[in-house]
Amino acid sequence: MNIGTLKRKIFKSIKSHDEIVIARHIGPDPDAIASTTALKESIKATFKNKKVYAIGKGISRFKYFGELDKVDEEKLKNPLLIVLDVPNISRIDGIDFKKYKDIIKIDHHPFEDKMGNIEWIDDKASSVCQMIAELIFDTNLKLPKKTAENLFMGIVSDSERFSLSYTSAKTFLLVSKLLEYSKIDIISLYNNLYMRPFSEIRFQGFIATHLNVTENNFAYLKISKEDILEYGVDISTPSNLVNNFNYIKEILAWALVIYDEKNELFKVNIRSRGPIINQVASKYNGGGHPLASGARIKNEADVNNLFAELDEECKKYNENRKI
Ligand code: AMP
């Protein structure tokens, strides 16, 4: 289906439902939370009488994106489910997927599970926030200031300040329109996104000092509970820092691992500036984008196997570059 038709279909479906639930992936990042709250505010500004719920577990450091909702799914009548920023049903946060008949998926990950009759997948989009901005500008959806602010932050964050490969002319065009149509104060938004305690910077220094770098340019570090305690950070901190190891000459792909005691598994953040990593991650209960993936692994032997495979990908990548 042509993209214009698809966007019109999404708008029509939103228009025809009185109750709408918007969901995204577990362990949300700014793009996931910002896209759900931005779309919710836009729908509510456009259609005053609709009930719209942006759901999923809240994260205190992302409070500035706005309130998340609780919904009693038993009480909903023929609701529309809009799934954002997640390709697989098993990773949608906070809903009973079977309860929904009308489902729209809007996502920028490579396709995995078919969810509904309307699926808009653009795996070349910098972020889902970019896609929501495109949807708003190309339909009759309104753009309240809060929506513009959240979309701006989601795009900036997921494109790593316009430094990642899917940053395109369309990205800049849409950001330019967001700034033009809604007088947002970007400095206060950067304060939200980038202000951090000094402990995090010290911890980044610790990671930089201890990263193991192989001869194939793969870098990895297993972070222990003691390291976390010593630096006064928490187990989500490696995720906040992993993107900062891009554009380092000696490193092509890199992985940070931490053991999550509560869920009894190793959480792995993987990034690359060349070798494709999501296919390797998917063998280890993981997945994601070609150059930004994650995995959740039960035993340490598999963490080591994952490292070995990523190292091998770097080796192949280097060999191909020499030819
Ligand atoms: P993260 O390293 O957690 O920031 O995740 C990077 C990308 O990989 C995001 O697009 C996530 O949605 C995806 N991802 C992370 N963990 C998993 C997983 N266990 N399974 C599938 N995709 C994942």
Coordinates of C-alpha atoms and ligand atoms in Angstrom, one line a residue:
M1 CA 0.0 0.0 0.0
N2 CA 1.2 3.5 -0.8
I3 CA 2.4 5.5 2.3
G4 CA -0.1 8.3 1.7
T5 CA -3.0 5.8 1.7
L6 CA -1.6 4.1 4.8
K7 CA -1.5 7.4 6.7
R8 CA -5.0 8.2 5.7
K9 CA -6.2 4.8 6.8
I10 CA -4.5 5.3 10.2
F11 CA -6.2 8.6 10.6
K12 CA -9.6 7.1 9.6
S13 CA -9.2 4.3 12.1
I14 CA -8.3 6.7 14.9
K15 CA -11.3 8.8 14.0
S16 CA -13.7 5.9 14.1
H17 CA -12.8 4.6 17.6
D18 CA -13.9 6.2 20.8
E19 CA -11.4 4.4 23.0
I20 CA -7.8 4.1 22.0
V21 CA -4.9 2.4 23.8
I22 CA -1.4 3.3 22.8
A23 CA 1.4 0.8 23.8
R24 CA 5.1 0.4 23.3
H25 CA 8.0 -1.8 24.2
I26 CA 9.2 -3.0 27.7
G27 CA 12.3 -1.3 29.0
P28 CA 11.3 1.9 27.2
D29 CA 13.7 4.5 25.8
P30 CA 12.8 8.2 25.1
D31 CA 11.6 7.4 21.6
A32 CA 9.1 4.7 22.9
I33 CA 7.7 6.9 25.7
A34 CA 7.8 10.2 23.7
S35 CA 6.0 8.7 20.7
T36 CA 3.1 7.3 22.9
T37 CA 2.6 10.4 24.9
A38 CA 2.9 12.7 21.8
L39 CA 0.4 10.7 19.8
K40 CA -2.0 10.6 22.8
E41 CA -1.9 14.4 23.2
S42 CA -2.4 14.9 19.5
I43 CA -5.4 12.6 19.3
K44 CA -6.9 14.3 22.4
A45 CA -6.4 17.7 20.9
T46 CA -8.0 16.7 17.6
F47 CA -10.9 14.7 19.0
K48 CA -12.0 16.1 22.4
N49 CA -14.3 13.3 23.4
K50 CA -12.1 10.3 22.8
K51 CA -10.6 8.3 25.6
V52 CA -6.9 7.8 24.9
Y53 CA -4.6 5.8 27.2
A54 CA -0.8 5.9 26.8
I55 CA 0.2 2.8 28.8
G56 CA 3.2 0.9 30.0
K57 CA 5.4 0.9 33.1
G58 CA 6.5 4.4 34.0
I59 CA 10.2 5.3 34.4
S60 CA 10.8 8.1 36.9
R61 CA 13.7 9.7 34.9
F62 CA 11.4 10.1 31.9
K63 CA 8.6 11.8 33.8
Y64 CA 9.0 15.0 31.7
F65 CA 7.3 13.2 28.8
G66 CA 4.0 13.3 30.6
E67 CA 1.7 11.1 32.6
L68 CA 1.2 7.5 31.6
D69 CA -2.2 5.9 32.1
K70 CA -3.7 2.8 33.7
V71 CA -6.4 1.1 31.8
D72 CA -9.0 -1.5 32.8
E73 CA -9.1 -3.6 29.6
E74 CA -12.2 -5.4 30.8
K75 CA -14.2 -2.2 30.6
L76 CA -13.1 -1.1 27.1
K77 CA -15.7 -1.4 24.3
N78 CA -14.2 -2.2 20.8
P79 CA -11.0 -0.3 21.5
L80 CA -8.3 0.5 19.0
L81 CA -4.8 -0.6 19.9
I82 CA -1.9 1.4 18.5
V83 CA 1.5 -0.3 19.0
L84 CA 4.5 1.9 18.6
D85 CA 8.3 1.2 18.4
V86 CA 8.1 -2.6 18.9
P87 CA 8.2 -5.3 16.2
N88 CA 7.4 -8.4 18.4
I89 CA 4.2 -9.1 20.3
S90 CA 6.0 -10.6 23.3
R91 CA 7.8 -7.3 24.0
I92 CA 4.7 -5.0 24.1
D93 CA 4.4 -3.6 27.6
G94 CA 1.3 -3.7 29.8
I95 CA -1.5 -5.1 27.6
D96 CA -3.3 -8.4 27.0
F97 CA -2.8 -8.4 23.2
K98 CA -5.6 -11.0 22.6
K99 CA -8.2 -8.6 23.8
Y100 CA -7.8 -6.3 20.8
K101 CA -9.3 -6.8 17.3
D102 CA -8.5 -3.5 15.7
I103 CA -4.7 -2.9 15.8
I104 CA -2.3 -0.4 14.2
K105 CA 1.4 -0.9 14.3
I106 CA 3.8 2.0 13.6
D107 CA 7.4 1.0 13.9
H108 CA 10.9 1.6 12.6
H109 CA 12.4 -1.9 13.5
P110 CA 12.8 -4.6 10.9
F111 CA 9.5 -6.5 10.6
E112 CA 8.9 -9.4 13.0
D113 CA 5.3 -10.2 14.1
K114 CA 2.2 -9.3 12.1
M115 CA 0.0 -7.6 14.7
G116 CA -2.9 -6.0 12.9
N117 CA -4.5 -5.0 9.6
I118 CA -2.8 -1.7 9.5
E119 CA 1.0 -1.9 9.7
W120 CA 3.3 1.1 8.9
I121 CA 6.9 -0.1 9.0
D122 CA 9.7 2.2 8.0
D123 CA 12.9 0.7 9.0
K124 CA 14.8 3.6 7.5
A125 CA 13.1 6.2 9.8
S126 CA 15.4 7.6 12.5
S127 CA 12.7 7.1 15.1
V128 CA 9.1 6.4 15.7
C129 CA 8.7 10.0 16.8
Q130 CA 9.8 11.0 13.3
M131 CA 7.0 8.8 11.9
I132 CA 4.4 10.3 14.2
A133 CA 5.5 13.8 13.2
E134 CA 5.1 12.7 9.6
L135 CA 1.6 11.3 10.4
I136 CA 0.5 14.5 12.1
F137 CA 1.8 16.8 9.3
D138 CA 0.2 14.6 6.6
T139 CA -3.3 14.2 8.2
N140 CA -5.7 16.4 10.1
L141 CA -4.2 15.4 13.5
K142 CA -3.3 18.5 15.6
L143 CA 0.1 19.4 17.0
P144 CA -0.2 20.7 20.5
K145 CA 3.0 22.1 22.0
K146 CA 3.6 19.1 24.3
T147 CA 3.4 16.8 21.2
A148 CA 5.9 18.9 19.3
E149 CA 8.3 18.9 22.3
N150 CA 8.1 15.1 22.9
L151 CA 8.5 14.4 19.2
F152 CA 11.6 16.6 19.1
M153 CA 13.1 14.9 22.1
G154 CA 12.3 11.4 20.7
I155 CA 13.9 12.2 17.3
V156 CA 17.0 13.8 18.9
S157 CA 17.5 11.0 21.3
D158 CA 17.0 8.0 18.9
S159 CA 19.1 9.6 16.2
E160 CA 21.8 10.3 18.8
R161 CA 21.6 14.0 18.0
F162 CA 21.4 13.4 14.2
S163 CA 24.6 11.3 14.2
L164 CA 23.2 7.9 13.3
S165 CA 22.8 6.5 9.8
Y166 CA 19.0 6.8 9.4
T167 CA 19.2 10.6 9.9
S168 CA 17.9 11.8 6.6
A169 CA 16.6 14.9 4.8
K170 CA 13.1 13.9 6.0
T171 CA 14.4 13.9 9.6
F172 CA 15.6 17.5 9.3
L173 CA 12.6 18.6 7.3
L174 CA 10.2 17.3 10.0
V175 CA 12.3 18.7 12.9
S176 CA 12.3 22.0 11.1
K177 CA 8.5 21.9 10.8
L178 CA 8.2 21.0 14.5
L179 CA 10.3 24.1 15.4
E180 CA 8.4 26.3 12.9
Y181 CA 4.9 25.4 13.9
S182 CA 5.3 25.2 17.6
K183 CA 7.6 27.6 19.5
I184 CA 9.5 25.0 21.5
D185 CA 12.4 25.9 23.7
I186 CA 15.1 23.4 22.7
I187 CA 17.5 24.2 25.5
S188 CA 15.0 23.3 28.2
L189 CA 14.3 20.0 26.3
Y190 CA 18.1 19.3 26.1
N191 CA 18.2 19.8 29.9
N192 CA 15.6 17.1 30.3
L193 CA 17.4 14.7 28.0
Y194 CA 21.0 15.3 28.8
M195 CA 21.4 16.5 32.4
R196 CA 23.1 13.8 34.4
P197 CA 24.8 13.3 37.7
F198 CA 28.6 13.5 37.8
S199 CA 28.6 9.9 39.1
E200 CA 27.5 8.8 35.6
I201 CA 30.4 10.5 33.9
R202 CA 32.8 8.9 36.4
F203 CA 31.3 5.6 35.6
Q204 CA 31.7 6.3 31.9
G205 CA 35.4 6.8 32.7
F206 CA 35.4 3.4 34.4
I207 CA 33.9 1.7 31.4
A208 CA 36.4 3.4 29.0
T209 CA 39.3 2.3 31.3
H210 CA 38.1 -1.3 31.5
L211 CA 36.7 -2.1 28.1
N212 CA 38.3 -5.1 26.5
V213 CA 39.1 -4.5 22.8
T214 CA 39.9 -7.4 20.6
E215 CA 42.2 -7.5 17.6
N216 CA 39.0 -7.5 15.5
N217 CA 37.9 -4.2 17.0
F218 CA 35.1 -5.7 19.2
A219 CA 34.9 -4.1 22.6
Y220 CA 33.0 -5.6 25.6
L221 CA 32.7 -5.3 29.3
K222 CA 30.9 -7.3 32.0
I223 CA 29.9 -4.9 34.7
S224 CA 29.5 -6.3 38.2
K225 CA 27.1 -5.3 41.0
E226 CA 30.2 -4.1 42.9
D227 CA 31.1 -1.7 40.1
I228 CA 27.6 -0.3 40.1
L229 CA 27.7 0.2 43.9
E230 CA 31.2 1.7 43.9
Y231 CA 30.2 4.4 41.4
G232 CA 26.8 5.1 43.0
V233 CA 24.9 4.5 39.7
D234 CA 22.2 1.9 38.9
I235 CA 21.7 -1.0 36.6
S236 CA 20.0 1.1 33.9
T237 CA 23.1 3.3 33.7
P238 CA 25.0 1.2 31.1
S239 CA 22.0 1.6 28.7
N240 CA 22.3 5.4 29.1
L241 CA 26.1 5.3 28.3
V242 CA 26.4 2.7 25.6
N243 CA 25.9 5.2 22.7
N244 CA 28.8 7.3 23.9
F245 CA 31.3 4.7 22.6
N246 CA 30.5 5.4 19.0
Y247 CA 33.1 7.0 16.7
I248 CA 36.1 5.5 18.4
K249 CA 38.8 4.5 15.9
E250 CA 39.7 1.2 17.5
I251 CA 36.1 0.0 18.1
L252 CA 33.7 -1.3 15.4
A253 CA 31.1 -3.0 17.6
W254 CA 30.7 -3.0 21.4
A255 CA 28.6 -4.6 24.1
L256 CA 28.0 -3.8 27.8
V257 CA 26.6 -6.5 30.0
I258 CA 25.1 -6.3 33.5
Y259 CA 23.4 -9.0 35.6
D260 CA 19.9 -8.1 36.5
E261 CA 19.4 -9.9 39.8
K262 CA 15.7 -9.2 40.1
N263 CA 14.9 -10.9 36.7
E264 CA 17.8 -13.3 36.9
L265 CA 19.3 -12.6 33.6
F266 CA 22.1 -10.8 31.8
K267 CA 21.1 -7.5 30.1
V268 CA 23.2 -6.7 27.1
N269 CA 23.3 -3.5 25.2
I270 CA 25.0 -3.8 21.8
R271 CA 26.0 -1.1 19.3
S272 CA 27.9 -1.1 16.1
R273 CA 29.2 1.4 13.5
G274 CA 29.5 -1.2 10.7
P275 CA 29.0 -4.9 11.4
I276 CA 25.3 -6.0 11.4
I277 CA 24.5 -7.1 15.0
N278 CA 20.8 -7.7 15.2
Q279 CA 20.9 -11.1 13.6
V280 CA 23.5 -12.3 16.1
A281 CA 21.4 -10.7 19.0
S282 CA 18.3 -12.5 17.8
K283 CA 20.0 -15.9 18.5
Y284 CA 20.4 -14.9 22.1
N285 CA 16.9 -13.8 23.1
G286 CA 17.5 -10.4 21.6
G287 CA 17.1 -8.3 18.5
G288 CA 16.7 -4.7 17.5
H289 CA 18.2 -2.6 14.7
P290 CA 21.1 -3.6 12.4
L291 CA 23.4 -1.3 14.4
A292 CA 21.7 -1.0 17.8
S293 CA 20.5 -4.1 19.5
G294 CA 19.9 -5.7 22.9
A295 CA 19.7 -9.2 24.4
R296 CA 18.4 -10.8 27.6
I297 CA 20.5 -13.9 28.4
K298 CA 20.0 -16.5 31.1
N299 CA 23.5 -17.9 31.5
E300 CA 27.0 -16.5 31.4
A301 CA 28.2 -19.1 28.9
D302 CA 25.8 -17.7 26.3
V303 CA 27.1 -14.2 27.1
N304 CA 30.5 -15.4 26.1
N305 CA 29.2 -17.1 23.0
L306 CA 27.4 -13.9 22.0
F307 CA 30.7 -12.0 22.4
A308 CA 32.5 -14.6 20.3
E309 CA 29.9 -14.2 17.5
L310 CA 30.1 -10.5 17.6
D311 CA 33.8 -10.6 17.5
E312 CA 33.5 -12.9 14.4
E313 CA 31.2 -10.4 12.7
C314 CA 33.8 -7.7 13.3
K315 CA 36.5 -9.9 11.8
K316 CA 34.4 -10.6 8.7
Y317 CA 33.6 -6.9 8.4
N318 CA 37.3 -6.0 8.5
E319 CA 38.2 -8.7 6.0
N320 CA 35.6 -7.4 3.5
R321 CA 36.9 -3.9 3.9
K322 CA 40.4 -5.0 2.9
I323 CA 39.1 -6.5 -0.4
Ligands
AMP1 P1 18.9 -1.2 24.1 O1 20.3 -1.6 24.0 O2 18.1 -1.8 25.2 O3 18.8 0.3 24.1 O4 18.1 -1.7 22.8 C1 18.5 -1.3 21.5 C2 17.5 -1.8 20.5 O5 17.4 -3.3 20.6 C3 16.1 -1.3 20.7 O6 15.5 -1.1 19.5 C4 15.4 -2.4 21.5 O7 14.0 -2.4 21.2 C5 16.0 -3.6 20.9 N1 16.1 -4.7 21.9 C6 16.7 -4.6 23.2 N2 16.6 -5.8 23.8 C7 15.9 -6.6 23.0 C8 15.5 -8.0 23.2 N3 15.7 -8.7 24.3 N4 14.8 -8.5 22.1 C9 14.5 -7.8 21.0 N5 14.9 -6.5 20.8 C10 15.6 -5.9 21.8

